[in-house]
Amino acid sequence: MNQTTSEVQHFVIDFDSTFTKVEALDILGEISLENHPEKDKRLQLIKDVTDKGMAGEMSLRESLESRINILDAHQSHLDELVRRLSKLVSKSISRNQTFFEHNAANTFIVSNGFKEFIVPVVTQLGIRPEHVFANDFIFDDNGAIIDFNRENVLSSNGGKVKQIEQLSLKGNVHMIGDGYTDYEVRKAGAANTFYAYTENIERDSVKAHADHIAPSFDEILFHNNMSGALSYPKNRIKMLLLESVHPKALAKLKEDGFSVESYPAGLDEDELSEKIKGIRVLGIRSKTQVTAKVLDHADKLMAIGAFCIGTNQIDLEAALNKGVAVFNAPYSNTRSVVELAIAEIIMLMRGIPDKSKDMHQGKWSKTANSSYEIRGKKLGIIGYGNIGAQLSVLAENLGMNVFYYDIEERLALGNATKCNSLQELLELADVVSLHVDGRPENKNIFRKEHFEMMKDGAVFLNLARGPVVDIPALKEAVSSGKVRGTGVDVFPEEPKSNNDPFNSELIGLPNTILTPHIGGSTQEAQENIGDFVPGKIMDYINTGNTALSVNFPNLTLPPLENAHRLIHIHENKPGVLAEINNVLAAHEANIVGQYLKTNESIGYVITDIDKEYGKDLAKALKKIEHTIKFRVLY
């Protein structure tokens, strides 16, 4: 069916900082001034002039004249400029190449830049060269760039308006750009809509005049109900990060195009129940409790990222039943926790906490009494997972004899010895270190009877989970001297933020190290977590991969090309996959790949189909009985 004139959509796109991530003349300056003695000074001048021009503080012609005089550029520099710009095409522009190829008749580049470098870049994505309108360089006989064509309408103020008026486009004209000259097109009535394009740079003075702010080209297509590379723009996917998640995570998620809000502290159940409405991804650390009540209020939630090792603060079953995938960082802070354990073992075996306290009170307590090396001592590790195993290796390298106990079968590393019972380990260990998870059945697994089994004068560490130790029993063991010293990093009740008070029965005990849940709080660990967890979340949101998910069936998917990817999450009931395929067949959708993984609660089906399919297909798939969630990725 042919479109009427009023239905035709024309897209007029700026080049600098819109089609590409950068200002082309800035890059040309880096090339032309590479060996110039005033390189840094001149590059800053170019940037300043560019910013003033984009903000409307300097006339276009003044801006062009100033930059060309500063550049000292040559025709021979242009090939390298094109090569660099081709690698700096905006992400969302690049991933929508198919759109530009299919809509070449209605897509235009109108720029105050220069054709000599714009045409070679944009034509690679399907833009027609005759649809590129820009300035022209003037070269001298030696190829030096000495001026610009002053007869070109785009070389003067208001040039974009005049150029677009000359095109006489019939239909809806959408002006897309990041500068004041782009807004002028809409102001003059030469465009129906002005999109302030903010993927690469945000100018408040430009955003203030926009009909719509577009953090990506996907947003523009979505706003116009047009098909693009993504079924749903990433900038509309809201993410909430709590508890001062590392800035690297925030930067990584924003760079990928998501809308991210960060908050320095944890939230209680009622606060989070309110805050989570409309949020699609939640990022937390150890303090925030994601309960069934919170999840009942999570109307849009797709994934939770635990920026730590443990996930006992999340109701995993409730998340699973809601179709919410949970990811954590099982390895990222292992080394940091182990180093703290080693440090505390040494400090406690030497009685350093009490000696340090004496020194601060002006007491000189030099003595070797109750002070021991760790070499040759027996370390008992309860829980031989990632942290316990690495502690085993480091402790052995320091000369300790390592013993471990775990309810699961674990392979011994180095010369570590497996104990057949917890009692066996407790009766021989000089140092006992807990490294178990926080599952509900582990609450108070270490009680009074376990302290009684320990050797007299042994050291006890809990850097695992607060609820796993009976605190009154630990206090009694330390106070009586049964335990010579203890190091505790985790507590049954912990403050939500640094502004809240800390209370514990362990405060003031002799030879006791209390730390505020900082086992994994090193710059290295937090940076690793800030890199790892967003990577898993982005992989799930962008491709559907669930590898290393804590609660979802783990599925690793191949790359997708020239197809739509459909994700169907449903209760694990017989016949659902057959019903999915019946719906696909009824809508004549050709399957190019299908992947299924289940666990005891849910089924996770990924179906890749040919690009062409009826829009009512998604509605039909959502209506299948036992469906929990459905989404289209591409």
CSV table of C-alpha atoms in Angstrom, one decimal, residues 170-563:
chain,number,residue,atom,x,y,z
A,170,LYS,CA,6.4,16.6,1.4
A,171,GLY,CA,5.3,14.8,4.6
A,172,ASN,CA,6.6,14.9,8.2
A,173,VAL,CA,10.2,16.2,8.5
A,174,HIS,CA,12.1,15.2,11.6
A,175,MET,CA,15.3,17.2,12.3
A,176,ILE,CA,17.8,15.3,14.4
A,177,GLY,CA,20.8,17.0,15.9
A,178,ASP,CA,22.7,18.2,18.9
A,179,GLY,CA,23.2,21.9,18.1
A,180,TYR,CA,21.4,25.2,18.1
A,181,THR,CA,21.4,25.3,14.3
A,182,ASP,CA,19.4,22.1,14.3
A,183,TYR,CA,16.8,23.6,16.5
A,184,GLU,CA,16.6,26.6,14.2
A,185,VAL,CA,15.2,24.3,11.5
A,186,ARG,CA,12.2,23.5,13.6
A,187,LYS,CA,11.9,27.1,14.8
A,188,ALA,CA,11.6,28.3,11.2
A,189,GLY,CA,9.0,25.7,10.4
A,190,ALA,CA,11.2,23.7,8.0
A,191,ALA,CA,10.7,20.6,10.2
A,192,ASN,CA,7.7,19.2,12.1
A,193,THR,CA,9.8,17.8,14.9
A,194,PHE,CA,13.2,18.6,16.5
A,195,TYR,CA,14.9,15.7,18.2
A,196,ALA,CA,17.7,16.8,20.6
A,197,TYR,CA,20.1,14.0,20.1
A,198,THR,CA,22.0,13.3,23.3
A,199,GLU,CA,23.7,10.0,22.7
A,200,ASN,CA,27.1,11.6,22.5
A,201,ILE,CA,26.7,15.1,24.0
A,202,GLU,CA,24.1,16.9,26.0
A,203,ARG,CA,23.6,20.7,25.7
A,204,ASP,CA,21.0,22.1,28.0
A,205,SER,CA,20.4,25.1,25.8
A,206,VAL,CA,19.5,22.7,22.9
A,207,LYS,CA,17.4,20.3,25.0
A,208,ALA,CA,15.3,23.1,26.3
A,209,HIS,CA,14.0,23.7,22.8
A,210,ALA,CA,13.4,20.1,21.8
A,211,ASP,CA,10.1,18.5,20.9
A,212,HIS,CA,11.6,15.2,22.1
A,213,ILE,CA,14.9,14.3,23.7
A,214,ALA,CA,16.5,11.3,21.9
A,215,PRO,CA,19.3,9.5,23.8
A,216,SER,CA,19.6,7.2,20.8
A,217,PHE,CA,18.4,6.7,17.2
A,218,ASP,CA,16.3,3.7,18.5
A,219,GLU,CA,14.3,6.2,20.6
A,220,ILE,CA,13.5,8.2,17.4
A,221,LEU,CA,12.3,5.1,15.6
A,222,PHE,CA,10.3,3.9,18.6
A,223,HIS,CA,8.7,7.3,19.0
A,224,ASN,CA,7.5,7.1,15.4
A,225,ASN,CA,6.4,3.5,15.6
A,226,MET,CA,9.0,2.4,13.1
A,227,SER,CA,11.0,-0.8,13.1
A,228,GLY,CA,14.6,-0.6,14.1
A,229,ALA,CA,17.4,-2.7,15.3
A,230,LEU,CA,15.9,-2.9,18.8
A,231,SER,CA,12.3,-3.6,19.7
A,232,TYR,CA,12.5,-1.3,22.7
A,233,PRO,CA,15.0,1.5,23.1
A,234,LYS,CA,17.6,1.0,25.8
A,235,ASN,CA,17.2,4.5,27.1
A,236,ARG,CA,13.6,3.5,28.2
A,237,ILE,CA,15.0,0.6,30.3
A,238,LYS,CA,15.3,2.2,33.7
A,239,MET,CA,17.9,0.8,36.1
A,240,LEU,CA,18.2,1.6,39.8
A,241,LEU,CA,21.6,1.0,41.6
A,242,LEU,CA,21.6,1.1,45.4
A,243,GLU,CA,24.3,1.1,48.1
A,244,SER,CA,27.0,3.1,46.2
A,245,VAL,CA,27.6,0.5,43.5
A,246,HIS,CA,31.0,1.2,41.9
A,247,PRO,CA,31.0,4.1,39.4
A,248,LYS,CA,32.4,1.7,36.8
A,249,ALA,CA,29.1,-0.1,36.8
A,250,LEU,CA,27.2,3.1,36.4
A,251,ALA,CA,29.4,4.2,33.5
A,252,LYS,CA,29.3,0.9,31.8
A,253,LEU,CA,25.5,0.7,31.8
A,254,LYS,CA,25.1,4.3,30.7
A,255,GLU,CA,27.5,3.8,27.9
A,256,ASP,CA,25.4,1.0,26.6
A,257,GLY,CA,22.5,3.3,26.5
A,258,PHE,CA,20.4,2.5,29.6
A,259,SER,CA,18.8,5.0,31.8
A,260,VAL,CA,20.5,4.6,35.2
A,261,GLU,CA,19.8,6.1,38.6
A,262,SER,CA,22.1,5.5,41.5
A,263,TYR,CA,21.5,5.9,45.3
A,264,PRO,CA,24.2,5.8,48.0
A,265,ALA,CA,22.3,3.8,50.7
A,266,GLY,CA,20.1,0.8,51.0
A,267,LEU,CA,16.3,1.1,51.1
A,268,ASP,CA,13.9,-0.7,53.5
A,269,GLU,CA,11.1,-2.9,52.3
A,270,ASP,CA,8.5,-0.1,52.1
A,271,GLU,CA,10.8,2.4,50.5
A,272,LEU,CA,12.0,-0.1,47.9
A,273,SER,CA,8.4,-1.3,47.2
A,274,GLU,CA,7.6,2.2,46.1
A,275,LYS,CA,10.9,3.0,44.4
A,276,ILE,CA,10.9,-0.1,42.3
A,277,LYS,CA,7.8,0.7,40.3
A,278,GLY,CA,8.8,1.1,36.6
A,279,ILE,CA,12.3,-0.2,37.2
A,280,ARG,CA,13.4,-2.9,34.9
A,281,VAL,CA,16.8,-3.7,36.5
A,282,LEU,CA,17.7,-3.4,40.1
A,283,GLY,CA,21.3,-3.4,41.4
A,284,ILE,CA,22.0,-3.9,45.1
A,285,ARG,CA,24.8,-5.0,47.4
A,286,SER,CA,24.3,-6.9,50.7
A,287,LYS,CA,22.1,-4.6,52.8
A,288,THR,CA,19.0,-4.3,50.6
A,289,GLN,CA,16.4,-7.0,51.1
A,290,VAL,CA,14.5,-7.9,48.0
A,291,THR,CA,11.5,-9.6,49.5
A,292,ALA,CA,8.4,-11.1,48.0
A,293,LYS,CA,6.5,-7.9,48.9
A,294,VAL,CA,9.0,-5.8,47.0
A,295,LEU,CA,8.8,-8.1,44.0
A,296,ASP,CA,5.0,-7.9,44.1
A,297,HIS,CA,5.4,-4.1,43.5
A,298,ALA,CA,8.0,-4.6,40.7
A,299,ASP,CA,5.7,-4.1,37.7
A,300,LYS,CA,8.5,-3.9,35.1
A,301,LEU,CA,11.4,-5.8,36.7
A,302,MET,CA,13.4,-8.0,34.4
A,303,ALA,CA,16.7,-8.6,36.3
A,304,ILE,CA,18.4,-8.1,39.6
A,305,GLY,CA,22.2,-7.7,39.9
A,306,ALA,CA,23.7,-8.5,43.3
A,307,PHE,CA,27.0,-6.6,43.3
A,308,CYS,CA,28.5,-9.1,45.8
A,309,ILE,CA,28.9,-12.8,46.2
A,310,GLY,CA,25.8,-13.7,48.3
A,311,THR,CA,22.2,-13.6,47.2
A,312,ASN,CA,20.5,-14.5,50.4
A,313,GLN,CA,19.2,-11.0,50.6
A,314,ILE,CA,17.0,-11.7,47.6
A,315,ASP,CA,13.9,-14.0,47.6
A,316,LEU,CA,15.2,-16.1,44.7
A,317,GLU,CA,12.0,-18.2,44.5
A,318,ALA,CA,9.7,-15.2,44.4
A,319,ALA,CA,12.0,-13.6,41.7
A,320,LEU,CA,11.9,-16.8,39.7
A,321,ASN,CA,8.1,-17.0,39.8
A,322,LYS,CA,8.0,-13.4,38.6
A,323,GLY,CA,10.3,-14.2,35.7
A,324,VAL,CA,13.1,-12.0,37.2
A,325,ALA,CA,16.6,-13.3,36.5
A,326,VAL,CA,19.2,-12.8,39.3
A,327,PHE,CA,23.0,-12.4,38.7
A,328,ASN,CA,25.8,-12.0,41.2
A,329,ALA,CA,29.6,-11.8,41.3
A,330,PRO,CA,30.7,-15.2,42.6
A,331,TYR,CA,34.4,-14.7,42.0
A,332,SER,CA,35.1,-11.0,41.8
A,333,ASN,CA,35.9,-10.2,45.5
A,334,THR,CA,37.3,-13.6,46.5
A,335,ARG,CA,40.9,-12.4,46.8
A,336,SER,CA,39.9,-9.4,48.9
A,337,VAL,CA,38.0,-11.5,51.5
A,338,VAL,CA,40.9,-14.0,51.6
A,339,GLU,CA,43.5,-11.3,52.2
A,340,LEU,CA,41.4,-9.9,55.1
A,341,ALA,CA,41.1,-13.4,56.6
A,342,ILE,CA,44.8,-14.0,56.4
A,343,ALA,CA,45.5,-10.5,58.0
A,344,GLU,CA,43.1,-11.2,60.9
A,345,ILE,CA,44.5,-14.6,61.6
A,346,ILE,CA,47.9,-13.1,62.0
A,347,MET,CA,46.7,-10.2,64.1
A,348,LEU,CA,44.6,-12.4,66.4
A,349,MET,CA,47.4,-15.0,66.9
A,350,ARG,CA,49.7,-12.2,67.9
A,351,GLY,CA,47.1,-10.5,70.1
A,352,ILE,CA,47.5,-7.2,68.2
A,353,PRO,CA,44.0,-5.8,68.9
A,354,ASP,CA,44.7,-5.6,72.6
A,355,LYS,CA,48.3,-4.4,72.2
A,356,SER,CA,47.1,-1.6,69.8
A,357,LYS,CA,44.4,-0.6,72.2
A,358,ASP,CA,47.0,-0.4,75.1
A,359,MET,CA,49.3,1.8,73.0
A,360,HIS,CA,46.5,4.2,72.2
A,361,GLN,CA,45.9,4.5,76.0
A,362,GLY,CA,49.6,5.1,76.6
A,363,LYS,CA,50.5,1.6,77.8
A,364,TRP,CA,53.7,-0.1,76.7
A,365,SER,CA,52.8,-3.9,76.9
A,366,LYS,CA,55.8,-5.5,75.2
A,367,THR,CA,55.6,-9.3,75.8
A,368,ALA,CA,55.7,-12.6,73.9
A,369,ASN,CA,53.1,-14.1,76.0
A,370,SER,CA,50.1,-15.5,74.0
A,371,SER,CA,51.8,-14.4,70.8
A,372,TYR,CA,52.3,-17.0,68.1
A,373,GLU,CA,53.4,-17.4,64.5
A,374,ILE,CA,50.8,-18.9,62.2
A,375,ARG,CA,53.5,-21.2,60.6
A,376,GLY,CA,52.8,-24.8,61.5
A,377,LYS,CA,49.3,-24.0,63.0
A,378,LYS,CA,46.2,-25.9,61.9
A,379,LEU,CA,43.7,-23.9,59.9
A,380,GLY,CA,40.1,-25.3,59.8
A,381,ILE,CA,38.0,-24.0,56.9
A,382,ILE,CA,34.3,-24.6,57.1
A,383,GLY,CA,32.9,-24.2,53.6
A,384,TYR,CA,35.3,-25.0,50.8
A,385,GLY,CA,33.9,-23.0,48.0
A,386,ASN,CA,35.6,-20.2,46.0
A,387,ILE,CA,36.7,-18.3,49.1
A,388,GLY,CA,37.5,-21.2,51.3
A,389,ALA,CA,39.6,-22.9,48.6
A,390,GLN,CA,41.6,-19.8,47.9
A,391,LEU,CA,42.2,-19.2,51.6
A,392,SER,CA,43.4,-22.8,51.7
A,393,VAL,CA,46.1,-22.1,49.1
A,394,LEU,CA,47.3,-18.8,50.6
A,395,ALA,CA,47.4,-20.2,54.1
A,396,GLU,CA,49.4,-23.2,53.0
A,397,ASN,CA,51.9,-21.0,51.3
A,398,LEU,CA,52.3,-19.2,54.6
A,399,GLY,CA,53.1,-22.5,56.3
A,400,MET,CA,49.8,-23.4,57.8
A,401,ASN,CA,48.4,-27.0,57.8
A,402,VAL,CA,45.0,-26.8,56.2
A,403,PHE,CA,41.9,-28.9,57.0
A,404,TYR,CA,38.4,-28.3,55.6
A,405,TYR,CA,34.8,-29.5,56.0
A,406,ASP,CA,32.0,-29.1,53.5
A,407,ILE,CA,28.6,-30.8,53.1
A,408,GLU,CA,29.3,-31.1,49.4
A,409,GLU,CA,32.1,-33.1,47.8
A,410,ARG,CA,35.0,-30.8,47.2
A,411,LEU,CA,38.4,-31.5,45.7
A,412,ALA,CA,41.3,-30.7,48.0
A,413,LEU,CA,43.8,-28.1,46.8
A,414,GLY,CA,47.5,-28.5,47.5
A,415,ASN,CA,48.0,-30.5,50.7
A,416,ALA,CA,44.7,-29.6,52.3
A,417,THR,CA,43.0,-32.5,54.2
A,418,LYS,CA,39.3,-33.1,54.1
A,419,CYS,CA,37.6,-33.8,57.4
A,420,ASN,CA,34.7,-36.2,57.5
A,421,SER,CA,32.8,-34.3,60.1
A,422,LEU,CA,32.6,-30.8,61.6
A,423,GLN,CA,33.5,-32.1,65.0
A,424,GLU,CA,36.7,-33.7,63.6
A,425,LEU,CA,37.7,-30.3,62.2
A,426,LEU,CA,36.9,-28.3,65.4
A,427,GLU,CA,38.8,-30.6,67.6
A,428,LEU,CA,42.1,-30.2,65.8
A,429,ALA,CA,42.0,-26.6,64.4
A,430,ASP,CA,44.0,-23.8,66.0
A,431,VAL,CA,42.1,-21.3,63.8
A,432,VAL,CA,38.5,-21.8,62.5
A,433,SER,CA,37.3,-19.7,59.6
A,434,LEU,CA,33.7,-19.8,58.3
A,435,HIS,CA,33.0,-19.5,54.6
A,436,VAL,CA,29.4,-20.7,54.1
A,437,ASP,CA,26.5,-19.1,52.3
A,438,GLY,CA,23.5,-17.4,53.8
A,439,ARG,CA,20.8,-19.8,52.8
A,440,PRO,CA,18.0,-19.9,55.5
A,441,GLU,CA,18.8,-23.3,56.7
A,442,ASN,CA,22.3,-22.0,57.6
A,443,LYS,CA,21.0,-19.6,60.3
A,444,ASN,CA,22.8,-20.2,63.6
A,445,ILE,CA,24.6,-23.3,62.3
A,446,PHE,CA,27.5,-22.4,64.5
A,447,ARG,CA,26.2,-22.5,68.1
A,448,LYS,CA,27.3,-23.0,71.7
A,449,GLU,CA,28.0,-26.7,71.3
A,450,HIS,CA,30.4,-26.0,68.3
A,451,PHE,CA,32.4,-23.5,70.4
A,452,GLU,CA,32.6,-26.2,73.1
A,453,MET,CA,34.1,-28.7,70.6
A,454,MET,CA,36.9,-26.3,69.6
A,455,LYS,CA,40.4,-26.5,71.1
A,456,ASP,CA,41.0,-24.2,74.1
A,457,GLY,CA,42.5,-21.0,72.9
A,458,ALA,CA,41.6,-21.3,69.3
A,459,VAL,CA,40.9,-18.3,67.0
A,460,PHE,CA,37.5,-17.9,65.3
A,461,LEU,CA,36.7,-16.0,62.2
A,462,ASN,CA,33.3,-15.2,60.5
A,463,LEU,CA,33.7,-13.4,57.2
A,464,ALA,CA,30.8,-15.2,55.7
A,465,ARG,CA,27.3,-14.3,56.7
A,466,GLY,CA,26.0,-12.6,59.9
A,467,PRO,CA,23.1,-15.0,60.7
A,468,VAL,CA,25.2,-18.2,60.6
A,469,VAL,CA,26.7,-17.6,64.0
A,470,ASP,CA,24.9,-17.5,67.4
A,471,ILE,CA,26.3,-14.2,68.6
A,472,PRO,CA,25.6,-14.7,72.4
A,473,ALA,CA,27.4,-18.1,72.1
A,474,LEU,CA,30.4,-16.4,70.5
A,475,LYS,CA,30.4,-13.7,73.1
A,476,GLU,CA,30.5,-16.3,75.9
A,477,ALA,CA,33.3,-18.2,74.2
A,478,VAL,CA,35.5,-15.1,73.9
A,479,SER,CA,34.7,-13.8,77.4
A,480,SER,CA,35.5,-17.2,79.0
A,481,GLY,CA,38.8,-17.5,77.1
A,482,LYS,CA,37.6,-20.6,75.3
A,483,VAL,CA,38.3,-18.6,72.1
A,484,ARG,CA,41.5,-16.6,72.3
A,485,GLY,CA,40.3,-14.1,69.8
A,486,THR,CA,37.7,-13.5,67.1
A,487,GLY,CA,37.4,-11.6,63.8
A,488,VAL,CA,33.9,-10.7,62.7
A,489,ASP,CA,33.0,-8.9,59.5
A,490,VAL,CA,29.3,-9.7,59.1
A,491,PHE,CA,26.4,-9.4,61.6
A,492,PRO,CA,22.8,-10.6,61.8
A,493,GLU,CA,21.6,-7.0,61.8
A,494,GLU,CA,23.6,-4.3,59.9
A,495,PRO,CA,23.1,-0.6,59.5
A,496,LYS,CA,21.6,0.4,56.1
A,497,SER,CA,24.1,3.2,55.7
A,498,ASN,CA,27.2,4.8,57.3
A,499,ASN,CA,24.9,7.3,58.9
A,500,ASP,CA,23.1,4.7,61.0
A,501,PRO,CA,24.5,3.4,64.3
A,502,PHE,CA,26.1,0.0,64.8
A,503,ASN,CA,25.2,-2.2,67.8
A,504,SER,CA,26.5,-5.6,68.8
A,505,GLU,CA,27.1,-7.7,71.9
A,506,LEU,CA,30.6,-8.2,70.6
A,507,ILE,CA,31.7,-4.6,71.2
A,508,GLY,CA,34.4,-4.3,73.8
A,509,LEU,CA,35.5,-7.9,73.9
A,510,PRO,CA,39.2,-8.7,74.3
A,511,ASN,CA,41.3,-9.6,71.2
A,512,THR,CA,38.4,-9.0,68.9
A,513,ILE,CA,38.5,-7.4,65.5
A,514,LEU,CA,35.1,-6.0,64.3
A,515,THR,CA,34.9,-4.7,60.7
A,516,PRO,CA,31.9,-3.2,58.9
A,517,HIS,CA,31.2,-5.9,56.3
A,518,ILE,CA,34.3,-4.9,54.3
A,519,GLY,CA,35.6,-8.3,53.3
A,520,GLY,CA,35.0,-7.5,49.6
A,521,SER,CA,35.4,-3.7,50.0
A,522,THR,CA,38.6,-3.1,48.2
A,523,GLN,CA,39.0,-0.9,45.1
A,524,GLU,CA,40.1,-3.9,43.1
A,525,ALA,CA,37.1,-6.0,44.2
A,526,GLN,CA,34.5,-3.3,43.7
A,527,GLU,CA,35.9,-2.5,40.3
A,528,ASN,CA,35.9,-6.2,39.3
A,529,ILE,CA,32.3,-6.5,40.5
A,530,GLY,CA,31.4,-3.2,38.8
A,531,ASP,CA,32.6,-4.7,35.5
A,532,PHE,CA,31.3,-8.3,35.9
A,533,VAL,CA,27.7,-7.8,37.1
A,534,PRO,CA,26.8,-5.2,34.5
A,535,GLY,CA,28.3,-7.4,31.8
A,536,LYS,CA,25.9,-10.3,32.8
A,537,ILE,CA,22.9,-7.9,33.0
A,538,MET,CA,23.6,-6.4,29.6
A,539,ASP,CA,24.1,-9.8,28.1
A,540,TYR,CA,20.7,-10.9,29.4
A,541,ILE,CA,18.9,-7.7,28.4
A,542,ASN,CA,20.6,-7.5,25.0
A,543,THR,CA,20.8,-11.1,23.9
A,544,GLY,CA,18.8,-13.2,26.4
A,545,ASN,CA,21.9,-15.1,27.7
A,546,THR,CA,21.4,-16.4,31.2
A,547,ALA,CA,24.8,-17.9,31.8
A,548,LEU,CA,25.7,-17.8,35.6
A,549,SER,CA,22.3,-16.7,36.6
A,550,VAL,CA,21.6,-17.7,40.2
A,551,ASN,CA,18.0,-18.6,39.7
A,552,PHE,CA,17.3,-19.0,36.0
A,553,PRO,CA,18.0,-21.9,33.7
A,554,ASN,CA,21.5,-21.2,32.3
A,555,LEU,CA,21.4,-20.7,28.6
A,556,THR,CA,24.2,-19.5,26.3
A,557,LEU,CA,23.1,-18.3,22.9
A,558,PRO,CA,24.8,-17.9,19.6
A,559,PRO,CA,25.0,-14.5,17.9
A,560,LEU,CA,21.8,-13.4,16.0
A,561,GLU,CA,21.8,-12.0,12.5
A,562,ASN,CA,18.9,-11.0,10.3
A,563,ALA,CA,16.3,-12.4,12.6
